[in-house]
Amino acid sequence: LFVWVPTHAEVTAPPNIIVVMADDHGQWALGAYGLEQIETPNIDFLAEKGVLFQNAMSPAPVCSSARASFYTGKMPSQHGVHDFLSESAEYDANWLAGETLLGERLQEQGYRTALIGKWHATTDSKPPQPGFDRWLSYDPFKAGWANQYVHSGAVSFSSDGEEHSYTGVQARYLTEEASRFVDEESDKPFFISLNFTEPHAPFAGLPERGVERYRQGAKELTRAGGASDLRARGQRTTVPQDHVEQLAQDLAAVSLLDEQVGRLLDALEGRQLLQNTLIIYTADHGLLVGQYGLYGKTNATDPANFYEETIRIPMIIHAPSASMRGAQSRGEFVDLLDLHATVLDFAGNGTVDTSYGPGKSLRPLLLGERDTDWRTAQMAERGNLRMITDGRWKLVREYRRGERN
């Protein structure tokens, strides 16, 4: 299927672009990365036919910081969102003032753009953010901040700034809305930032047909117990009594996402758009579901952790055949900043300047090039903590107030 691979410069037609970003989906919880107890055939298909990045990591393993980094192409120490932002008055601020968001840059390249699902890069999910022609996020003031994490039931949305409610399986609805945006009549290519809230807690309310599939396997996957030298942040971050049930719900949430990826692929193939669409599956950061005796992400411990399960994320890219050597596994260190640069590289065919951030386009790696000058270490930030790893050793340093060295 992928016999002829043109050079970078020969690829000229701007592709459609869909970035599917899961919420709290660690790399460990996916079949393509070796988890035998889970069924994710559609994402595995993307990995088999496309390019799987083995050492993809979050530049900031907490929701708001990671998403702000993806949309700005910058590290938290550059854009200023260092931690979780709750949509309440005490967190209100114009967090990304002065930043040009990814959607705005894509509009400049002639794209029509959509944000569907979770935003959370600032405290403003209800009003449409700059750079998006279609805005379907959440209305936290209607039903409370936690309402966006309801996997099935009634969810309060913001549809282009207007109140809108939906009752059902939320992930299915977001996928349907993505397909509707694809079908809008236009001669422009489209960009869709499709952001599911699965497998984020609560680990409850997933379709029973999925949960039942994993109850037995959850008993074997991560048994209760475990410890580390970091203190748990509280009782809520330790392994609960119903750990097996919650882990089964978590795995069912990942399979629910896999079903949505399959529906998305069918929608594109049925419209003869698959061969001109760049599809990316990734997550904001990882999650602990029993490992080390903990539940949660970087803030499950005090001080915060940079465990592999919290920083490693899936990153799987399926590109048009002329822009990809398929069936690849790449070992380079990559992150969401590189993904930002990659999207713009494809959109502008190499003409967009992304030097405002440290990310590098992954397009040469997608084409199968052997890069001996790629970075040999990966960094991440969270609040006043900094991490660097070369894959074997990891240094985490806490900087105290006023400390500069």
mmCIF file of C-alpha atoms in Angstrom:
data_model
loop_
_atom_site.group_PDB
_atom_site.id
_atom_site.type_symbol
_atom_site.label_atom_id
_atom_site.label_comp_id
_atom_site.label_asym_id
_atom_site.label_seq_id
_atom_site.Cartn_x
_atom_site.Cartn_y
_atom_site.Cartn_z
ATOM 1 C CA LEU A 1 0.000 0.000 0.000
ATOM 2 C CA PHE A 2 2.824 2.403 0.853
ATOM 3 C CA VAL A 3 5.387 1.706 -1.871
ATOM 4 C CA TRP A 4 6.183 5.167 -3.148
ATOM 5 C CA VAL A 5 7.034 7.835 -0.592
ATOM 6 C CA PRO A 6 7.581 11.351 -1.985
ATOM 7 C CA THR A 7 9.884 13.848 -0.373
ATOM 8 C CA HIS A 8 8.661 16.385 2.147
ATOM 9 C CA ALA A 9 8.574 19.173 -0.461
ATOM 10 C CA GLU A 10 6.480 17.176 -2.933
ATOM 11 C CA VAL A 11 3.469 16.956 -0.609
ATOM 12 C CA THR A 12 1.379 20.028 -1.436
ATOM 13 C CA ALA A 13 -2.358 19.440 -0.920
ATOM 14 C CA PRO A 14 -3.421 20.583 2.559
ATOM 15 C CA PRO A 15 -5.060 17.625 4.317
ATOM 16 C CA ASN A 16 -8.019 17.626 6.635
ATOM 17 C CA ILE A 17 -6.824 17.240 10.219
ATOM 18 C CA ILE A 18 -8.497 15.585 13.205
ATOM 19 C CA VAL A 19 -6.811 15.481 16.606
ATOM 20 C CA VAL A 20 -8.561 13.112 19.003
ATOM 21 C CA MET A 21 -7.438 13.920 22.524
ATOM 22 C CA ALA A 22 -8.463 11.640 25.379
ATOM 23 C CA ASP A 23 -8.553 12.824 28.982
ATOM 24 C CA ASP A 24 -6.235 11.077 31.483
ATOM 25 C CA HIS A 25 -5.420 8.218 29.094
ATOM 26 C CA GLY A 26 -2.040 6.784 30.000
ATOM 27 C CA GLN A 27 -0.013 5.023 27.351
ATOM 28 C CA TRP A 28 -0.117 1.830 29.415
ATOM 29 C CA ALA A 29 -3.898 1.487 28.950
ATOM 30 C CA LEU A 30 -3.961 0.676 25.234
ATOM 31 C CA GLY A 31 -3.604 -2.478 23.204
ATOM 32 C CA ALA A 32 -1.229 -0.897 20.700
ATOM 33 C CA TYR A 33 1.209 -0.271 23.564
ATOM 34 C CA GLY A 34 1.060 -3.834 24.811
ATOM 35 C CA LEU A 35 -1.873 -4.122 27.214
ATOM 36 C CA GLU A 36 -3.289 -7.572 26.557
ATOM 37 C CA GLN A 37 -6.323 -7.191 28.825
ATOM 38 C CA ILE A 38 -7.953 -4.464 26.738
ATOM 39 C CA GLU A 39 -9.753 -4.506 23.386
ATOM 40 C CA THR A 40 -8.995 -1.441 21.250
ATOM 41 C CA PRO A 41 -9.108 -2.730 17.653
ATOM 42 C CA ASN A 42 -9.740 0.625 15.966
ATOM 43 C CA ILE A 43 -6.927 2.541 17.630
ATOM 44 C CA ASP A 44 -4.734 -0.526 17.136
ATOM 45 C CA PHE A 45 -5.627 -0.367 13.431
ATOM 46 C CA LEU A 46 -4.378 3.230 13.265
ATOM 47 C CA ALA A 47 -1.160 2.136 14.974
ATOM 48 C CA GLU A 48 -0.700 -0.853 12.673
ATOM 49 C CA LYS A 49 -1.231 1.120 9.475
ATOM 50 C CA GLY A 50 0.219 4.394 10.687
ATOM 51 C CA VAL A 51 3.003 5.536 13.002
ATOM 52 C CA LEU A 52 3.180 4.762 16.719
ATOM 53 C CA PHE A 53 5.433 6.901 18.899
ATOM 54 C CA GLN A 54 6.796 4.757 21.720
ATOM 55 C CA ASN A 55 8.242 7.618 23.774
ATOM 56 C CA ALA A 56 5.448 10.193 23.592
ATOM 57 C CA MET A 57 5.161 12.199 26.805
ATOM 58 C CA SER A 58 3.111 15.041 28.174
ATOM 59 C CA PRO A 59 5.028 18.311 28.560
ATOM 60 C CA ALA A 60 2.842 19.078 31.590
ATOM 61 C CA PRO A 61 1.022 16.105 33.155
ATOM 62 C CA VAL A 62 -2.054 17.997 34.372
ATOM 63 C CA CYS A 63 -5.125 18.872 32.274
ATOM 64 C CA SER A 64 -5.062 22.664 31.898
ATOM 65 C CA SER A 65 -1.303 22.985 31.499
ATOM 66 C CA ALA A 66 -1.064 20.213 28.899
ATOM 67 C CA ARG A 67 -3.948 21.529 26.819
ATOM 68 C CA ALA A 68 -2.680 25.098 26.970
ATOM 69 C CA SER A 69 0.676 23.772 25.772
ATOM 70 C CA PHE A 70 -0.929 21.988 22.819
ATOM 71 C CA TYR A 71 -2.940 25.004 21.696
ATOM 72 C CA THR A 72 -0.100 27.513 22.140
ATOM 73 C CA GLY A 73 2.876 25.326 21.204
ATOM 74 C CA LYS A 74 4.669 26.481 24.354
ATOM 75 C CA MET A 75 5.731 25.124 27.731
ATOM 76 C CA PRO A 76 3.830 26.208 30.870
ATOM 77 C CA SER A 77 6.739 28.436 31.875
ATOM 78 C CA GLN A 78 6.115 30.292 28.603
ATOM 79 C CA HIS A 79 2.313 30.490 28.478
ATOM 80 C CA GLY A 80 1.692 30.781 32.222
ATOM 81 C CA VAL A 81 -0.796 27.979 32.950
ATOM 82 C CA HIS A 82 1.117 25.877 35.451
ATOM 83 C CA ASP A 83 -1.612 23.755 37.027
ATOM 84 C CA PHE A 84 -5.255 22.694 37.032
ATOM 85 C CA LEU A 85 -7.781 25.496 36.488
ATOM 86 C CA SER A 86 -11.259 25.151 37.936
ATOM 87 C CA GLU A 87 -14.037 27.179 36.338
ATOM 88 C CA SER A 88 -14.889 29.211 39.403
ATOM 89 C CA ALA A 89 -14.383 32.863 40.338
ATOM 90 C CA GLU A 90 -11.182 32.279 42.289
ATOM 91 C CA TYR A 91 -9.458 30.957 39.150
ATOM 92 C CA ASP A 92 -10.714 33.656 36.757
ATOM 93 C CA ALA A 93 -7.981 35.350 34.751
ATOM 94 C CA ASN A 94 -7.180 36.021 31.145
ATOM 95 C CA TRP A 95 -4.782 33.112 31.225
ATOM 96 C CA LEU A 96 -3.645 33.021 27.603
ATOM 97 C CA ALA A 97 -3.768 36.748 26.911
ATOM 98 C CA GLY A 98 -1.395 37.626 24.101
ATOM 99 C CA GLU A 99 -1.104 34.048 22.854
ATOM 100 C CA THR A 100 -2.085 33.049 19.320
ATOM 101 C CA LEU A 101 -3.923 29.743 19.506
ATOM 102 C CA LEU A 102 -3.560 26.824 17.133
ATOM 103 C CA GLY A 103 -7.047 27.376 15.706
ATOM 104 C CA GLU A 104 -6.205 30.966 14.806
ATOM 105 C CA ARG A 105 -3.059 29.906 12.998
ATOM 106 C CA LEU A 106 -5.010 27.261 11.078
ATOM 107 C CA GLN A 107 -7.660 29.773 10.064
ATOM 108 C CA GLU A 108 -4.846 31.880 8.629
ATOM 109 C CA GLN A 109 -3.928 28.850 6.509
ATOM 110 C CA GLY A 110 -7.449 28.641 5.098
ATOM 111 C CA TYR A 111 -8.930 26.008 7.421
ATOM 112 C CA ARG A 112 -12.373 25.916 8.952
ATOM 113 C CA THR A 113 -11.974 24.842 12.542
ATOM 114 C CA ALA A 114 -13.960 23.174 15.317
ATOM 115 C CA LEU A 115 -13.462 22.561 19.025
ATOM 116 C CA ILE A 116 -15.697 19.712 20.128
ATOM 117 C CA GLY A 117 -15.689 18.528 23.735
ATOM 118 C CA LYS A 118 -13.285 19.502 26.474
ATOM 119 C CA TRP A 119 -11.411 22.810 26.366
ATOM 120 C CA HIS A 120 -10.018 23.415 29.893
ATOM 121 C CA ALA A 121 -6.939 25.307 28.715
ATOM 122 C CA THR A 122 -8.422 28.376 30.438
ATOM 123 C CA THR A 123 -11.397 28.936 32.758
ATOM 124 C CA ASP A 124 -13.706 29.847 29.874
ATOM 125 C CA SER A 125 -15.390 26.785 28.410
ATOM 126 C CA LYS A 126 -18.734 28.460 27.691
ATOM 127 C CA PRO A 127 -17.715 31.389 25.443
ATOM 128 C CA PRO A 128 -16.159 30.347 22.112
ATOM 129 C CA GLN A 129 -12.408 30.804 22.108
ATOM 130 C CA PRO A 130 -10.493 32.572 19.324
ATOM 131 C CA GLY A 131 -9.760 30.455 16.276
ATOM 132 C CA PHE A 132 -12.791 28.167 16.225
ATOM 133 C CA ASP A 133 -15.629 28.439 13.723
ATOM 134 C CA ARG A 134 -17.584 25.798 15.632
ATOM 135 C CA TRP A 135 -17.568 25.651 19.423
ATOM 136 C CA LEU A 136 -19.159 22.781 21.329
ATOM 137 C CA SER A 137 -17.786 22.655 24.839
ATOM 138 C CA TYR A 138 -19.370 22.754 28.288
ATOM 139 C CA ASP A 139 -21.507 25.107 30.317
ATOM 140 C CA PRO A 140 -20.073 24.712 33.841
ATOM 141 C CA PHE A 141 -22.341 27.446 35.190
ATOM 142 C CA LYS A 142 -25.489 25.544 34.242
ATOM 143 C CA ALA A 143 -24.892 22.241 36.024
ATOM 144 C CA GLY A 144 -21.526 22.551 37.765
ATOM 145 C CA TRP A 145 -17.942 21.863 36.724
ATOM 146 C CA ALA A 146 -18.157 18.085 37.257
ATOM 147 C CA ASN A 147 -21.066 17.711 34.837
ATOM 148 C CA GLN A 148 -18.704 17.529 31.856
ATOM 149 C CA TYR A 149 -17.368 14.203 33.181
ATOM 150 C CA VAL A 150 -20.739 12.447 33.122
ATOM 151 C CA HIS A 151 -20.158 9.508 30.779
ATOM 152 C CA SER A 152 -23.836 8.783 30.309
ATOM 153 C CA GLY A 153 -26.777 10.912 31.355
ATOM 154 C CA ALA A 154 -27.595 14.614 31.052
ATOM 155 C CA VAL A 155 -24.742 16.963 30.127
ATOM 156 C CA SER A 156 -24.926 20.755 29.800
ATOM 157 C CA PHE A 157 -23.089 22.036 26.743
ATOM 158 C CA SER A 158 -22.208 25.378 25.253
ATOM 159 C CA SER A 159 -23.037 25.296 21.558
ATOM 160 C CA ASP A 160 -21.362 28.366 20.076
ATOM 161 C CA GLY A 161 -21.949 30.103 23.399
ATOM 162 C CA GLU A 162 -25.598 29.123 23.754
ATOM 163 C CA GLU A 163 -26.958 26.732 26.378
ATOM 164 C CA HIS A 164 -27.588 23.249 25.037
ATOM 165 C CA SER A 165 -28.279 19.949 26.793
ATOM 166 C CA TYR A 166 -27.855 16.346 25.719
ATOM 167 C CA THR A 167 -28.873 13.117 27.410
ATOM 168 C CA GLY A 168 -27.222 9.862 26.417
ATOM 169 C CA VAL A 169 -23.706 8.512 26.024
ATOM 170 C CA GLN A 170 -21.662 11.686 25.748
ATOM 171 C CA ALA A 171 -18.805 10.246 23.672
ATOM 172 C CA ARG A 172 -21.222 9.146 20.941
ATOM 173 C CA TYR A 173 -22.729 12.609 20.775
ATOM 174 C CA LEU A 174 -19.338 14.300 20.361
ATOM 175 C CA THR A 175 -18.475 11.922 17.522
ATOM 176 C CA GLU A 176 -21.773 12.665 15.796
ATOM 177 C CA GLU A 177 -21.140 16.401 16.081
ATOM 178 C CA ALA A 178 -17.687 15.936 14.571
ATOM 179 C CA SER A 179 -19.270 14.150 11.592
ATOM 180 C CA ARG A 180 -21.781 16.980 11.203
ATOM 181 C CA PHE A 181 -18.945 19.470 11.007
ATOM 182 C CA VAL A 182 -17.258 17.341 8.347
ATOM 183 C CA ASP A 183 -20.482 17.445 6.309
ATOM 184 C CA GLU A 184 -20.796 21.225 6.293
ATOM 185 C CA GLU A 185 -20.572 22.491 2.731
ATOM 186 C CA SER A 186 -17.248 24.224 2.175
ATOM 187 C CA ASP A 187 -14.301 24.258 -0.194
ATOM 188 C CA LYS A 188 -11.902 24.636 2.749
ATOM 189 C CA PRO A 189 -10.094 21.774 4.490
ATOM 190 C CA PHE A 190 -11.230 21.169 8.062
ATOM 191 C CA PHE A 191 -9.502 20.927 11.415
ATOM 192 C CA ILE A 192 -11.320 19.249 14.299
ATOM 193 C CA SER A 193 -10.020 19.217 17.847
ATOM 194 C CA LEU A 194 -12.135 16.372 19.236
ATOM 195 C CA ASN A 195 -11.726 16.145 22.999
ATOM 196 C CA PHE A 196 -13.378 13.339 24.930
ATOM 197 C CA THR A 197 -13.620 13.367 28.725
ATOM 198 C CA GLU A 198 -13.039 9.615 28.906
ATOM 199 C CA PRO A 199 -11.362 7.880 30.683
ATOM 200 C CA HIS A 200 -11.313 10.672 33.307
ATOM 201 C CA ALA A 201 -12.980 9.876 36.645
ATOM 202 C CA PRO A 202 -15.614 9.171 37.826
ATOM 203 C CA PHE A 203 -15.034 5.499 37.111
ATOM 204 C CA ALA A 204 -18.751 4.866 36.977
ATOM 205 C CA GLY A 205 -21.593 5.146 34.519
ATOM 206 C CA LEU A 206 -19.894 3.495 31.556
ATOM 207 C CA PRO A 207 -22.069 1.231 29.384
ATOM 208 C CA GLU A 208 -22.556 -2.070 31.209
ATOM 209 C CA ARG A 209 -21.810 -4.102 28.067
ATOM 210 C CA GLY A 210 -18.280 -2.682 28.218
ATOM 211 C CA VAL A 211 -17.702 -2.873 31.943
ATOM 212 C CA GLU A 212 -18.755 -6.511 32.203
ATOM 213 C CA ARG A 213 -16.129 -7.380 29.603
ATOM 214 C CA TYR A 214 -13.331 -6.191 31.921
ATOM 215 C CA ARG A 215 -14.321 -7.204 35.435
ATOM 216 C CA GLN A 216 -12.364 -10.448 35.303
ATOM 217 C CA GLY A 217 -9.312 -8.967 33.626
ATOM 218 C CA ALA A 218 -9.217 -6.085 36.103
ATOM 219 C CA LYS A 219 -8.630 -8.596 38.902
ATOM 220 C CA GLU A 220 -5.362 -9.591 37.252
ATOM 221 C CA LEU A 221 -4.138 -6.310 35.777
ATOM 222 C CA THR A 222 -3.314 -4.111 38.775
ATOM 223 C CA ARG A 223 -3.962 -5.742 42.124
ATOM 224 C CA ALA A 224 -4.464 -3.653 45.237
ATOM 225 C CA GLY A 225 -1.300 -2.892 47.155
ATOM 226 C CA GLY A 226 1.835 -1.146 46.054
ATOM 227 C CA ALA A 227 3.689 1.818 47.497
ATOM 228 C CA SER A 228 6.318 4.437 46.758
ATOM 229 C CA ASP A 229 8.361 6.988 48.653
ATOM 230 C CA LEU A 230 5.926 9.788 47.803
ATOM 231 C CA ARG A 231 3.073 10.595 50.173
ATOM 232 C CA ALA A 232 -0.483 10.258 48.884
ATOM 233 C CA ARG A 233 -2.228 13.627 48.703
ATOM 234 C CA GLY A 234 -5.234 12.256 50.564
ATOM 235 C CA GLN A 235 -7.568 9.323 50.988
ATOM 236 C CA ARG A 236 -9.107 9.988 47.578
ATOM 237 C CA THR A 237 -5.766 9.302 45.896
ATOM 238 C CA THR A 238 -5.289 5.843 47.407
ATOM 239 C CA VAL A 239 -6.708 2.547 46.140
ATOM 240 C CA PRO A 240 -10.437 2.315 46.963
ATOM 241 C CA GLN A 241 -12.229 -0.762 48.276
ATOM 242 C CA ASP A 242 -14.006 -1.224 44.923
ATOM 243 C CA HIS A 243 -10.753 -1.004 42.977
ATOM 244 C CA VAL A 244 -11.574 -3.881 40.611
ATOM 245 C CA GLU A 245 -14.885 -2.299 39.620
ATOM 246 C CA GLN A 246 -13.327 1.137 39.108
ATOM 247 C CA LEU A 247 -10.485 -0.291 37.028
ATOM 248 C CA ALA A 248 -13.024 -2.201 34.908
ATOM 249 C CA GLN A 249 -14.927 1.050 34.379
ATOM 250 C CA ASP A 250 -11.688 2.804 33.378
ATOM 251 C CA LEU A 251 -10.872 0.132 30.795
ATOM 252 C CA ALA A 252 -14.451 0.263 29.497
ATOM 253 C CA ALA A 253 -14.033 4.015 29.023
ATOM 254 C CA VAL A 254 -10.991 3.417 26.810
ATOM 255 C CA SER A 255 -12.927 0.867 24.765
ATOM 256 C CA LEU A 256 -15.757 3.396 24.412
ATOM 257 C CA LEU A 257 -13.224 5.827 22.923
ATOM 258 C CA ASP A 258 -12.008 3.091 20.615
ATOM 259 C CA GLU A 259 -15.548 2.656 19.317
ATOM 260 C CA GLN A 260 -15.698 6.384 18.569
ATOM 261 C CA VAL A 261 -12.440 6.210 16.625
ATOM 262 C CA GLY A 262 -13.958 3.384 14.575
ATOM 263 C CA ARG A 263 -17.090 5.419 13.899
ATOM 264 C CA LEU A 264 -14.936 8.362 12.878
ATOM 265 C CA LEU A 265 -12.898 6.214 10.487
ATOM 266 C CA ASP A 266 -16.103 4.821 8.957
ATOM 267 C CA ALA A 267 -17.496 8.327 8.522
ATOM 268 C CA LEU A 268 -14.350 9.487 6.725
ATOM 269 C CA GLU A 269 -14.028 6.378 4.560
ATOM 270 C CA GLY A 270 -17.709 6.484 3.624
ATOM 271 C CA ARG A 271 -17.266 10.082 2.469
ATOM 272 C CA GLN A 272 -14.054 9.243 0.584
ATOM 273 C CA LEU A 273 -12.081 11.544 2.873
ATOM 274 C CA LEU A 274 -9.859 9.071 4.699
ATOM 275 C CA GLN A 275 -6.986 9.285 2.228
ATOM 276 C CA ASN A 276 -6.788 13.055 2.596
ATOM 277 C CA THR A 277 -7.132 13.277 6.374
ATOM 278 C CA LEU A 278 -4.434 13.410 9.018
ATOM 279 C CA ILE A 279 -5.770 11.546 12.075
ATOM 280 C CA ILE A 280 -4.023 11.768 15.421
ATOM 281 C CA TYR A 281 -4.898 9.917 18.623
ATOM 282 C CA THR A 282 -3.322 11.215 21.813
ATOM 283 C CA ALA A 283 -4.063 12.350 25.381
ATOM 284 C CA ASP A 284 -3.270 15.269 27.648
ATOM 285 C CA HIS A 285 -1.410 13.059 30.158
ATOM 286 C CA GLY A 286 -1.539 9.700 31.855
ATOM 287 C CA LEU A 287 -3.159 8.329 34.987
ATOM 288 C CA LEU A 288 -2.532 6.009 37.918
ATOM 289 C CA VAL A 289 -5.290 3.477 38.575
ATOM 290 C CA GLY A 290 -3.768 1.457 41.377
ATOM 291 C CA GLN A 291 -0.095 1.595 40.424
ATOM 292 C CA TYR A 292 2.105 2.387 43.482
ATOM 293 C CA GLY A 293 -1.085 2.158 45.562
ATOM 294 C CA LEU A 294 -2.336 5.420 44.048
ATOM 295 C CA TYR A 295 -5.246 6.816 42.085
ATOM 296 C CA GLY A 296 -4.875 10.023 40.072
ATOM 297 C CA LYS A 297 -2.255 11.826 38.042
ATOM 298 C CA THR A 298 0.709 14.014 38.942
ATOM 299 C CA ASN A 299 -1.286 15.542 41.808
ATOM 300 C CA ALA A 300 -1.978 12.140 43.402
ATOM 301 C CA THR A 301 1.115 12.667 45.550
ATOM 302 C CA ASP A 302 2.719 15.400 47.603
ATOM 303 C CA PRO A 303 5.010 16.552 46.134
ATOM 304 C CA ALA A 304 3.614 15.883 42.665
ATOM 305 C CA ASN A 305 4.974 12.889 40.788
ATOM 306 C CA PHE A 306 6.359 12.315 37.320
ATOM 307 C CA TYR A 307 5.827 8.572 37.236
ATOM 308 C CA GLU A 308 5.987 7.002 33.805
ATOM 309 C CA GLU A 309 2.271 6.157 34.006
ATOM 310 C CA THR A 310 1.418 9.843 34.422
ATOM 311 C CA ILE A 311 3.749 11.349 31.829
ATOM 312 C CA ARG A 312 3.614 8.778 29.021
ATOM 313 C CA ILE A 313 0.774 9.290 26.567
ATOM 314 C CA PRO A 314 -0.379 7.518 23.426
ATOM 315 C CA MET A 315 0.529 9.260 20.196
ATOM 316 C CA ILE A 316 -0.543 7.520 17.024
ATOM 317 C CA ILE A 317 -0.654 9.272 13.660
ATOM 318 C CA HIS A 318 -2.256 8.084 10.449
ATOM 319 C CA ALA A 319 -1.498 10.391 7.538
ATOM 320 C CA PRO A 320 -2.331 10.410 3.830
ATOM 321 C CA SER A 321 -0.218 7.767 2.128
ATOM 322 C CA ALA A 322 1.928 10.335 0.321
ATOM 323 C CA SER A 323 2.900 11.834 3.687
ATOM 324 C CA MET A 324 3.590 8.692 5.667
ATOM 325 C CA ARG A 325 5.575 5.545 5.617
ATOM 326 C CA GLY A 326 3.105 3.289 7.378
ATOM 327 C CA ALA A 327 3.623 0.446 9.839
ATOM 328 C CA GLN A 328 6.272 2.357 11.793
ATOM 329 C CA SER A 329 7.186 2.457 15.462
ATOM 330 C CA ARG A 330 9.330 5.461 16.349
ATOM 331 C CA GLY A 331 11.487 5.685 19.463
ATOM 332 C CA GLU A 332 12.183 9.427 19.496
ATOM 333 C CA PHE A 333 11.054 11.567 22.429
ATOM 334 C CA VAL A 334 7.968 13.495 21.292
ATOM 335 C CA ASP A 335 5.264 15.528 23.011
ATOM 336 C CA LEU A 336 2.229 17.769 22.469
ATOM 337 C CA LEU A 337 4.427 20.700 21.440
ATOM 338 C CA ASP A 338 5.754 18.615 18.564
ATOM 339 C CA LEU A 339 2.176 17.758 17.689
ATOM 340 C CA HIS A 340 1.321 21.470 17.547
ATOM 341 C CA ALA A 341 4.218 22.058 15.163
ATOM 342 C CA THR A 342 3.277 19.001 13.093
ATOM 343 C CA VAL A 343 -0.309 20.132 12.552
ATOM 344 C CA LEU A 344 0.893 23.519 11.322
ATOM 345 C CA ASP A 345 3.574 21.925 9.146
ATOM 346 C CA PHE A 346 0.946 19.876 7.332
ATOM 347 C CA ALA A 347 -1.490 22.766 7.140
ATOM 348 C CA GLY A 348 1.013 25.172 5.625
ATOM 349 C CA ASN A 349 3.196 22.614 3.822
ATOM 350 C CA GLY A 350 6.243 23.680 5.755
ATOM 351 C CA THR A 351 5.707 27.430 5.453
ATOM 352 C CA VAL A 352 4.454 28.201 8.972
ATOM 353 C CA ASP A 353 7.006 29.515 11.467
ATOM 354 C CA THR A 354 6.707 27.661 14.780
ATOM 355 C CA SER A 355 9.918 28.936 16.358
ATOM 356 C CA TYR A 356 7.881 30.612 19.141
ATOM 357 C CA GLY A 357 7.879 27.223 20.883
ATOM 358 C CA PRO A 358 10.321 24.342 21.330
ATOM 359 C CA GLY A 359 8.293 21.792 19.347
ATOM 360 C CA LYS A 360 9.582 20.165 16.169
ATOM 361 C CA SER A 361 7.452 18.861 13.335
ATOM 362 C CA LEU A 362 7.143 15.088 13.244
ATOM 363 C CA ARG A 363 6.642 15.026 9.492
ATOM 364 C CA PRO A 364 10.172 13.794 8.660
ATOM 365 C CA LEU A 365 9.679 10.921 11.119
ATOM 366 C CA LEU A 366 6.313 10.085 9.581
ATOM 367 C CA LEU A 367 8.017 9.850 6.217
ATOM 368 C CA GLY A 368 10.424 7.290 7.659
ATOM 369 C CA GLU A 369 13.521 9.457 7.820
ATOM 370 C CA ARG A 370 16.281 8.421 10.198
ATOM 371 C CA ASP A 371 16.999 11.487 12.324
ATOM 372 C CA THR A 372 20.285 11.404 14.247
ATOM 373 C CA ASP A 373 19.844 14.974 15.518
ATOM 374 C CA TRP A 374 16.602 14.528 17.450
ATOM 375 C CA ARG A 375 16.621 15.467 21.133
ATOM 376 C CA THR A 376 17.857 12.767 23.498
ATOM 377 C CA ALA A 377 15.931 13.864 26.585
ATOM 378 C CA GLN A 378 12.375 14.879 27.394
ATOM 379 C CA MET A 379 11.291 17.614 29.800
ATOM 380 C CA ALA A 380 8.054 18.265 31.656
ATOM 381 C CA GLU A 381 6.784 20.908 34.070
ATOM 382 C CA ARG A 382 4.153 21.034 36.776
ATOM 383 C CA GLY A 383 3.860 24.070 39.035
ATOM 384 C CA ASN A 384 7.261 24.669 40.625
ATOM 385 C CA LEU A 385 8.533 21.201 39.631
ATOM 386 C CA ARG A 386 10.713 20.369 36.644
ATOM 387 C CA MET A 387 11.543 16.960 35.173
ATOM 388 C CA ILE A 388 14.035 15.722 32.620
ATOM 389 C CA THR A 389 14.565 12.121 31.517
ATOM 390 C CA ASP A 390 16.701 10.317 28.978
ATOM 391 C CA GLY A 391 14.522 7.216 29.214
ATOM 392 C CA ARG A 392 16.820 5.509 31.687
ATOM 393 C CA TRP A 393 17.423 8.158 34.351
ATOM 394 C CA LYS A 394 15.069 10.861 35.518
ATOM 395 C CA LEU A 395 15.752 14.032 37.475
ATOM 396 C CA VAL A 396 12.897 15.839 39.232
ATOM 397 C CA ARG A 397 13.643 19.110 40.961
ATOM 398 C CA GLU A 398 11.434 21.294 43.128
ATOM 399 C CA TYR A 399 12.194 25.009 42.928
ATOM 400 C CA ARG A 400 11.366 26.996 46.027
ATOM 401 C CA ARG A 401 9.968 30.528 45.870
ATOM 402 C CA GLY A 402 12.715 32.968 44.927
ATOM 403 C CA GLU A 403 15.160 30.231 43.881
ATOM 404 C CA ARG A 404 16.744 30.824 40.470
ATOM 405 C CA ASN A 405 19.446 28.194 40.081
#
